[in-house]
Amino acid sequence: PPAVAFVVEPESLTLRLPGPSVVPSVIPLDVFGEPIIGAALRWSSDAPRIATVSPTGSVTPVAVGASTLRVELDAVSRDLMV
């Protein structure tokens, strides 16, 4: 079944410069509320000059500021504030 929601922990990140990359926990859920294991999530950052995100969801601080990350699967997306 397709994804209908995400569980994201934490819902926002505070990163330090210099600092390590952080990988938030993201679990896509199907229509039955069951986790979708092994799903290929798509990640993006609206401000890669502030924080970048890898294809695996690893978030790396680049500069001071705010950014919104988006994770997508099927027709569902969820934003994460950084």
Short mmCIF file of C-alpha atoms in Angstrom, two decimals, residues 8-70:
data_model
loop_
_atom_site.label_atom_id
_atom_site.label_comp_id
_atom_site.label_asym_id
_atom_site.label_seq_id
_atom_site.Cartn_x
_atom_site.Cartn_y
_atom_site.Cartn_z
CA VAL A 8 9.25 12.14 12.35
CA GLU A 9 11.40 12.37 15.49
CA PRO A 10 12.35 15.03 16.38
CA GLU A 11 9.96 17.37 14.57
CA SER A 12 12.63 20.09 14.46
CA LEU A 13 16.42 20.12 14.72
CA THR A 14 18.82 22.58 16.30
CA LEU A 15 22.30 22.12 14.88
CA ARG A 16 25.55 23.68 16.04
CA LEU A 17 28.44 25.04 14.00
CA PRO A 18 30.80 23.41 13.76
CA GLY A 19 28.89 20.26 14.43
CA PRO A 20 28.17 16.73 13.36
CA SER A 21 25.56 15.60 10.89
CA VAL A 22 22.28 14.37 12.36
CA VAL A 23 19.88 11.78 10.95
CA PRO A 24 16.27 12.26 12.11
CA SER A 25 14.08 9.20 12.52
CA VAL A 26 11.49 9.08 9.73
CA ILE A 27 9.01 6.23 9.46
CA PRO A 28 6.52 6.22 6.59
CA LEU A 29 3.14 4.67 7.41
CA ASP A 30 0.67 2.94 5.11
CA VAL A 31 -3.14 3.23 5.18
CA PHE A 32 -3.27 0.66 7.97
CA GLY A 33 -0.83 2.62 10.16
CA GLU A 34 1.90 0.03 9.56
CA PRO A 35 5.50 1.09 8.93
CA ILE A 36 6.76 0.84 5.36
CA ILE A 37 10.18 -0.76 5.72
CA GLY A 38 12.93 -0.06 3.18
CA ALA A 39 11.08 2.73 1.37
CA ALA A 40 13.18 5.01 -0.85
CA LEU A 41 12.56 8.41 0.72
CA ARG A 42 13.33 11.61 -1.22
CA TRP A 43 14.94 14.44 0.76
CA SER A 44 15.41 18.12 -0.09
CA SER A 45 16.46 21.37 1.61
CA ASP A 46 14.99 24.76 0.78
CA ALA A 47 18.22 26.45 1.92
CA PRO A 48 21.27 24.26 1.21
CA ARG A 49 23.50 27.22 2.15
CA ILE A 50 22.19 26.72 5.72
CA ALA A 51 21.73 22.94 5.97
CA THR A 52 22.23 20.18 3.44
CA VAL A 53 20.51 16.81 3.46
CA SER A 54 21.86 13.67 1.84
CA PRO A 55 19.77 11.08 -0.02
CA THR A 56 19.83 9.00 3.19
CA GLY A 57 18.51 11.88 5.34
CA SER A 58 21.77 12.92 6.98
CA VAL A 59 21.47 16.64 7.83
CA THR A 60 24.67 18.69 7.88
CA PRO A 61 24.90 22.27 9.20
CA VAL A 62 26.59 24.68 6.77
CA ALA A 63 25.88 28.18 8.12
CA VAL A 64 23.84 29.98 10.77
CA GLY A 65 20.19 30.40 9.82
CA ALA A 66 16.98 28.47 9.29
CA SER A 67 16.06 25.86 6.72
CA THR A 68 13.13 23.61 5.96
CA LEU A 69 13.85 20.03 4.98
CA ARG A 70 11.26 17.98 3.14
#
